[in-house]
Amino acid sequence: MENLSNISVVREIMERFGFSFSKSLGQNFLVNPTVCPRIAEQGGAAAEKGVLEIGAGFGVLTHELAKRAGKVVVVELDGRLLPVLQYTLSEHKNVSVVQGDVLKLDLRALLEREFGGMETVVCANLPYYITSPVIMTLLEQRLPVSAITVMVQKEAAERLCAPMPSRACGAVTAAVRYYSDPKALFPVSRGSFMPAPNVDSAVIRLDVKKTGSLTEKEEQLLFKLVRGGFSQRRKTLANALFSAASVPKALAADALQAVGLKASVRAEGLSLVDWMALACFLQQAGVLPGSI
Ligand code: SAM
């Protein structure tokens, strides 16, 4: 296929298929020729691996993935793109396109059916309106993928990869760190897309941890505490946990002391290990995830 990063080629395809960009589907297609090869390389696309891509567009990234990976399956919601992809990806025999909403498909069944025992990674230029739900679905369901390499808005990348503790971290930072080791790979300017969005982007990679280190109940409690703590991040953690998660103030104070934290600490002052220790302490003290 001709160069899909070439704006004239993109325009020609649009004309040939009568295609127009849908803003509501987050359709900003990559037209910077250096970006897709880097995502494919740094995302780990390799002959012995499978790749799940989310959102094909005209297939510019799919093409780079298919050149390197054993097999590529791409989920695309917009049915208008199916004939386009048949045309642009016709040279690749290792690509399947699945039409559907990535948030509604049974991804576990899809991964099992398409990749069997093959090591699988996710690579995508994600539609921005579903960045967090997609990442959290992949991680929380513990789907069998070893890494998730995605283009997201620059601000989302900063939040997702923020160190803990730090001012930049939030509930999603803790969740991502619980399930994976996040790494910011490289920035991508808004001019790399057609049409150009109003924001800059960045590519991040989440190397998925094999197993969680807490029991299911401790895990549920951990995420309730994290959500409660960050929902009122200006308050001290003890006050935030009291008002947002109904943890009695005296018990919160005991828990903070037991895990070696100051009574005045705020949510952003905790490391992931601190949050986990807090969840274990409160669970042993009889706090159930359902009771807060
Ligand atoms: N990969 C292409 C590229 O880099 O040029 C397209 C990326 S574009 C940012 C996002 C793509 O995701 C669009 O093709 C859009 O139609 C598709 N999409 C949007 N919502 C989706 C969903 N819920 N499930 C699957 N694909 C979706």
Short mmCIF file of C-alpha atoms and ligand atoms in Angstrom, two decimals:
data_model
loop_
_atom_site.label_atom_id
_atom_site.label_comp_id
_atom_site.label_asym_id
_atom_site.label_seq_id
_atom_site.Cartn_x
_atom_site.Cartn_y
_atom_site.Cartn_z
CA MET A 1 0.00 0.00 0.00
CA GLU A 2 1.14 3.52 -0.69
CA ASN A 3 2.34 5.59 2.21
CA LEU A 4 -0.62 6.06 4.56
CA SER A 5 1.19 8.86 6.39
CA ASN A 6 1.16 10.93 3.24
CA ILE A 7 -1.55 13.57 3.41
CA SER A 8 -2.26 13.37 -0.34
CA VAL A 9 -2.76 9.60 -0.04
CA VAL A 10 -5.11 10.11 2.93
CA ARG A 11 -7.10 12.70 0.93
CA GLU A 12 -7.27 10.38 -2.07
CA ILE A 13 -8.61 7.53 0.09
CA MET A 14 -11.16 9.87 1.67
CA GLU A 15 -12.38 10.85 -1.77
CA ARG A 16 -12.39 7.33 -3.16
CA PHE A 17 -14.47 5.99 -0.22
CA GLY A 18 -16.48 9.15 0.46
CA PHE A 19 -15.09 9.20 4.01
CA SER A 20 -15.22 12.15 6.41
CA PHE A 21 -13.70 12.27 9.91
CA SER A 22 -15.99 11.74 12.89
CA LYS A 23 -15.05 13.97 15.80
CA SER A 24 -17.24 12.01 18.21
CA LEU A 25 -15.28 8.82 17.44
CA GLY A 26 -11.97 10.56 18.14
CA GLN A 27 -10.81 10.21 14.56
CA ASN A 28 -7.47 11.98 14.41
CA PHE A 29 -5.30 9.85 12.14
CA LEU A 30 -1.52 9.76 12.34
CA VAL A 31 0.25 11.37 9.40
CA ASN A 32 3.75 11.75 10.87
CA PRO A 33 5.72 8.93 9.24
CA THR A 34 8.12 8.48 12.17
CA VAL A 35 5.51 7.79 14.84
CA CYS A 36 3.93 4.44 13.86
CA PRO A 37 7.25 2.59 13.39
CA ARG A 38 8.30 3.79 16.86
CA ILE A 39 5.05 2.64 18.46
CA ALA A 40 5.38 -0.76 16.79
CA GLU A 41 9.06 -1.17 17.78
CA GLN A 42 8.78 0.12 21.34
CA GLY A 43 5.45 -1.65 21.83
CA GLY A 44 7.21 -4.97 21.27
CA ALA A 45 5.58 -6.07 18.00
CA ALA A 46 7.69 -9.09 16.97
CA ALA A 47 7.35 -12.24 14.88
CA GLU A 48 6.58 -14.52 17.83
CA LYS A 49 3.92 -12.20 19.26
CA GLY A 50 0.34 -11.26 18.60
CA VAL A 51 -0.84 -7.64 18.67
CA LEU A 52 -4.29 -6.36 19.56
CA GLU A 53 -4.81 -2.89 18.10
CA ILE A 54 -7.73 -0.67 19.11
CA GLY A 55 -9.05 1.73 16.47
CA ALA A 56 -7.60 1.15 13.00
CA GLY A 57 -8.48 4.37 11.19
CA PHE A 58 -7.05 3.88 7.69
CA GLY A 59 -4.61 1.27 9.03
CA VAL A 60 -1.44 3.37 9.22
CA LEU A 61 -0.34 1.82 12.52
CA THR A 62 -1.81 -1.58 11.64
CA HIS A 63 0.50 -1.67 8.62
CA GLU A 64 3.62 -1.15 10.77
CA LEU A 65 2.42 -3.72 13.30
CA ALA A 66 1.66 -6.29 10.59
CA LYS A 67 5.18 -5.92 9.16
CA ARG A 68 6.68 -6.94 12.49
CA ALA A 69 4.19 -9.14 14.41
CA GLY A 70 3.11 -12.73 13.91
CA LYS A 71 -0.52 -11.73 13.91
CA VAL A 72 -2.52 -8.50 14.32
CA VAL A 73 -6.16 -8.20 15.29
CA VAL A 74 -7.64 -4.73 15.16
CA VAL A 75 -10.95 -3.71 16.67
CA GLU A 76 -12.65 -0.83 14.86
CA LEU A 77 -16.04 0.60 15.73
CA ASP A 78 -16.70 2.62 12.58
CA GLY A 79 -18.22 0.32 9.93
CA ARG A 80 -17.42 2.88 7.20
CA LEU A 81 -13.76 2.00 7.64
CA LEU A 82 -14.13 -1.70 6.84
CA PRO A 83 -13.97 -1.35 3.02
CA VAL A 84 -11.12 1.15 3.42
CA LEU A 85 -9.14 -1.30 5.53
CA GLN A 86 -9.79 -4.12 3.08
CA TYR A 87 -8.13 -1.92 0.50
CA THR A 88 -5.26 -0.47 2.57
CA LEU A 89 -4.29 -3.70 4.34
CA SER A 90 -4.80 -6.12 1.43
CA GLU A 91 -1.09 -7.02 1.27
CA HIS A 92 -1.07 -8.35 4.86
CA LYS A 93 -2.25 -11.90 5.40
CA ASN A 94 -1.68 -11.75 9.17
CA VAL A 95 -4.30 -9.07 9.96
CA SER A 96 -7.93 -9.53 10.98
CA VAL A 97 -10.32 -6.63 11.46
CA VAL A 98 -13.10 -7.05 14.02
CA GLN A 99 -15.90 -4.52 13.89
CA GLY A 100 -17.15 -3.53 17.33
CA ASP A 101 -16.89 -1.31 20.36
CA VAL A 102 -13.79 -2.29 22.30
CA LEU A 103 -15.62 -1.54 25.56
CA LYS A 104 -18.48 -3.89 24.73
CA LEU A 105 -16.68 -6.83 23.13
CA ASP A 106 -15.77 -9.91 25.17
CA LEU A 107 -12.04 -9.23 24.91
CA ARG A 108 -11.04 -12.32 26.88
CA ALA A 109 -12.87 -14.57 24.42
CA LEU A 110 -11.48 -12.59 21.48
CA LEU A 111 -7.89 -12.87 22.73
CA GLU A 112 -8.29 -16.59 23.40
CA ARG A 113 -9.85 -17.23 20.00
CA GLU A 114 -7.41 -15.12 17.98
CA PHE A 115 -4.12 -15.64 19.80
CA GLY A 116 -4.46 -18.88 21.81
CA GLY A 117 -1.26 -19.29 23.82
CA MET A 118 0.69 -16.64 21.88
CA GLU A 119 2.19 -13.78 23.90
CA THR A 120 0.08 -10.75 23.07
CA VAL A 121 0.64 -7.02 23.39
CA VAL A 122 -1.76 -4.11 22.86
CA CYS A 123 -0.72 -1.19 20.64
CA ALA A 124 -3.02 1.69 19.82
CA ASN A 125 -3.50 5.32 19.02
CA LEU A 126 -6.50 5.47 21.33
CA PRO A 127 -9.56 7.58 20.70
CA TYR A 128 -9.15 10.11 23.52
CA TYR A 129 -12.73 9.93 24.76
CA ILE A 130 -12.22 6.37 26.00
CA THR A 131 -8.56 6.41 27.12
CA SER A 132 -9.07 5.61 30.81
CA PRO A 133 -11.93 3.10 30.41
CA VAL A 134 -9.95 1.14 27.81
CA ILE A 135 -6.78 1.05 29.90
CA MET A 136 -8.66 0.14 33.07
CA THR A 137 -10.71 -2.55 31.31
CA LEU A 138 -7.54 -4.19 29.99
CA LEU A 139 -5.84 -4.06 33.39
CA GLU A 140 -8.72 -4.77 35.78
CA GLN A 141 -9.95 -7.76 33.85
CA ARG A 142 -6.40 -9.12 33.97
CA LEU A 143 -6.59 -9.90 30.28
CA PRO A 144 -3.72 -12.00 28.98
CA VAL A 145 -1.60 -9.20 27.51
CA SER A 146 2.00 -8.54 28.54
CA ALA A 147 2.23 -4.85 27.59
CA ILE A 148 -0.05 -1.99 26.59
CA THR A 149 1.51 0.73 24.42
CA VAL A 150 -0.83 3.58 23.72
CA MET A 151 -0.93 7.13 22.43
CA VAL A 152 -2.90 9.30 24.83
CA GLN A 153 -3.29 13.03 25.51
CA LYS A 154 -0.14 14.51 27.02
CA GLU A 155 -1.96 15.39 30.27
CA ALA A 156 -3.34 11.86 30.55
CA ALA A 157 0.15 10.45 29.98
CA GLU A 158 1.51 12.62 32.79
CA ARG A 159 -1.21 11.45 35.16
CA LEU A 160 -0.93 7.78 34.18
CA CYS A 161 2.86 7.70 34.52
CA ALA A 162 3.20 10.08 37.49
CA PRO A 163 5.52 8.97 40.27
CA MET A 164 3.96 8.09 43.61
CA PRO A 165 3.99 9.99 45.84
CA SER A 166 3.75 13.22 43.83
CA ARG A 167 1.40 16.12 43.20
CA ALA A 168 0.69 14.83 39.71
CA CYS A 169 -0.69 11.48 40.82
CA GLY A 170 -4.35 10.55 41.15
CA ALA A 171 -6.57 7.52 41.67
CA VAL A 172 -5.87 6.30 38.14
CA THR A 173 -2.09 6.51 38.78
CA ALA A 174 -2.42 4.16 41.73
CA ALA A 175 -4.61 1.74 39.78
CA VAL A 176 -2.24 1.67 36.81
CA ARG A 177 0.76 1.17 39.09
CA TYR A 178 -0.96 -1.64 40.94
CA TYR A 179 -1.40 -3.61 37.73
CA SER A 180 1.61 -2.50 35.70
CA ASP A 181 4.94 -0.70 35.48
CA PRO A 182 4.19 2.47 33.50
CA LYS A 183 6.75 4.25 31.34
CA ALA A 184 6.47 7.45 29.29
CA LEU A 185 8.03 6.70 25.89
CA PHE A 186 7.94 9.84 23.71
CA PRO A 187 5.89 12.99 23.03
CA VAL A 188 3.91 13.48 19.81
CA SER A 189 2.92 16.97 18.68
CA ARG A 190 -0.62 17.84 17.55
CA GLY A 191 0.66 18.50 14.04
CA SER A 192 1.32 14.76 13.64
CA PHE A 193 -2.41 14.11 13.17
CA MET A 194 -5.05 14.75 10.54
CA PRO A 195 -7.14 16.59 11.50
CA ALA A 196 -4.87 18.15 14.15
CA PRO A 197 -6.42 18.02 17.64
CA ASN A 198 -6.20 20.93 20.10
CA VAL A 199 -3.83 19.07 22.40
CA ASP A 200 -0.45 17.37 22.25
CA SER A 201 -0.04 13.66 22.86
CA ALA A 202 2.43 11.15 24.22
CA VAL A 203 3.04 7.45 23.87
CA ILE A 204 3.26 5.41 27.05
CA ARG A 205 3.89 1.73 27.74
CA LEU A 206 2.44 -0.23 30.63
CA ASP A 207 4.30 -3.47 31.30
CA VAL A 208 1.65 -5.64 32.88
CA LYS A 209 2.52 -7.35 36.18
CA LYS A 210 1.75 -11.04 36.22
CA THR A 211 -0.17 -11.23 39.48
CA GLY A 212 -1.55 -8.82 42.02
CA SER A 213 -0.07 -9.04 45.50
CA LEU A 214 -3.30 -8.58 47.50
CA THR A 215 -6.32 -10.81 48.06
CA GLU A 216 -9.45 -9.92 46.12
CA LYS A 217 -11.05 -8.26 49.16
CA GLU A 218 -7.92 -6.25 49.98
CA GLU A 219 -7.77 -5.18 46.35
CA GLN A 220 -11.38 -3.99 46.39
CA LEU A 221 -10.75 -2.09 49.61
CA LEU A 222 -7.55 -0.59 48.19
CA PHE A 223 -9.43 0.91 45.23
CA LYS A 224 -12.24 2.22 47.43
CA LEU A 225 -9.70 3.94 49.68
CA VAL A 226 -7.77 5.35 46.74
CA ARG A 227 -10.93 6.70 45.09
CA GLY A 228 -12.15 8.14 48.40
CA GLY A 229 -8.76 9.67 49.25
CA PHE A 230 -8.25 11.35 45.89
CA SER A 231 -11.87 12.49 45.54
CA GLN A 232 -11.09 15.07 48.26
CA ARG A 233 -7.39 15.43 47.71
CA ARG A 234 -7.06 18.81 49.45
CA LYS A 235 -8.22 17.33 52.76
CA THR A 236 -5.98 15.25 54.97
CA LEU A 237 -6.34 11.59 54.06
CA ALA A 238 -7.98 10.79 57.40
CA ASN A 239 -10.66 13.45 56.78
CA ALA A 240 -11.12 12.43 53.15
CA LEU A 241 -11.52 8.78 54.10
CA PHE A 242 -14.03 9.75 56.76
CA SER A 243 -16.20 11.92 54.52
CA ALA A 244 -15.78 10.10 51.20
CA ALA A 245 -15.48 6.53 52.41
CA SER A 246 -17.03 6.55 55.93
CA VAL A 247 -13.88 5.25 57.62
CA PRO A 248 -14.17 6.30 61.29
CA LYS A 249 -11.64 9.07 62.06
CA ALA A 250 -10.03 7.22 64.98
CA LEU A 251 -9.58 4.08 62.87
CA ALA A 252 -8.08 6.07 59.99
CA ALA A 253 -5.66 7.70 62.45
CA ASP A 254 -4.65 4.28 63.84
CA ALA A 255 -4.15 2.93 60.33
CA LEU A 256 -1.95 5.87 59.29
CA GLN A 257 0.17 5.51 62.41
CA ALA A 258 0.45 1.74 61.97
CA VAL A 259 1.84 2.09 58.46
CA GLY A 260 4.23 4.88 59.47
CA LEU A 261 2.45 7.88 57.94
CA LYS A 262 1.91 11.31 59.46
CA ALA A 263 -1.63 12.16 60.61
CA SER A 264 -1.54 15.20 58.30
CA VAL A 265 -0.71 13.26 55.13
CA ARG A 266 -2.84 13.79 52.00
CA ALA A 267 -3.66 11.25 49.31
CA GLU A 268 -0.89 12.52 47.03
CA GLY A 269 1.67 11.85 49.79
CA LEU A 270 1.33 8.06 49.69
CA SER A 271 3.31 5.54 47.70
CA LEU A 272 1.50 2.52 46.27
CA VAL A 273 3.05 0.40 49.02
CA ASP A 274 1.58 2.80 51.62
CA TRP A 275 -1.90 2.45 50.08
CA MET A 276 -1.59 -1.32 50.05
CA ALA A 277 -0.44 -1.40 53.68
CA LEU A 278 -3.38 0.83 54.61
CA ALA A 279 -5.84 -1.48 52.83
CA CYS A 280 -4.39 -4.54 54.58
CA PHE A 281 -4.53 -2.85 57.99
CA LEU A 282 -8.13 -1.68 57.56
CA GLN A 283 -9.22 -5.04 56.20
CA GLN A 284 -7.75 -6.76 59.25
CA ALA A 285 -9.51 -4.19 61.41
CA GLY A 286 -12.77 -5.44 59.94
CA VAL A 287 -13.46 -2.79 57.28
CA LEU A 288 -15.10 -4.45 54.30
CA PRO A 289 -15.08 -2.95 50.80
CA GLY A 290 -18.88 -3.10 50.80
CA SER A 291 -19.22 -1.32 54.12
CA ILE A 292 -17.68 1.98 52.97
N1 SAM B 1 -4.93 3.95 14.36
C1 SAM B 1 -5.35 5.03 13.52
C2 SAM B 1 -4.24 6.06 13.42
O1 SAM B 1 -3.35 6.06 14.26
O2 SAM B 1 -4.28 6.89 12.50
C3 SAM B 1 -6.63 5.68 14.03
C4 SAM B 1 -6.57 6.27 15.42
S1 SAM B 1 -7.95 7.29 15.81
C5 SAM B 1 -7.24 8.28 17.09
C6 SAM B 1 -9.01 6.26 16.79
C7 SAM B 1 -9.75 5.17 16.05
O3 SAM B 1 -10.55 4.44 17.00
C8 SAM B 1 -10.72 5.65 14.99
O4 SAM B 1 -10.56 4.90 13.81
C9 SAM B 1 -12.11 5.39 15.59
O5 SAM B 1 -13.11 5.13 14.62
C10 SAM B 1 -11.84 4.19 16.46
N2 SAM B 1 -12.77 4.04 17.61
C11 SAM B 1 -13.43 5.02 18.28
N3 SAM B 1 -14.14 4.52 19.29
C12 SAM B 1 -13.93 3.18 19.29
C13 SAM B 1 -14.41 2.11 20.09
N4 SAM B 1 -15.23 2.34 21.12
N5 SAM B 1 -14.00 0.84 19.81
C14 SAM B 1 -13.15 0.63 18.77
N6 SAM B 1 -12.67 1.60 17.98
C15 SAM B 1 -13.05 2.86 18.23
#
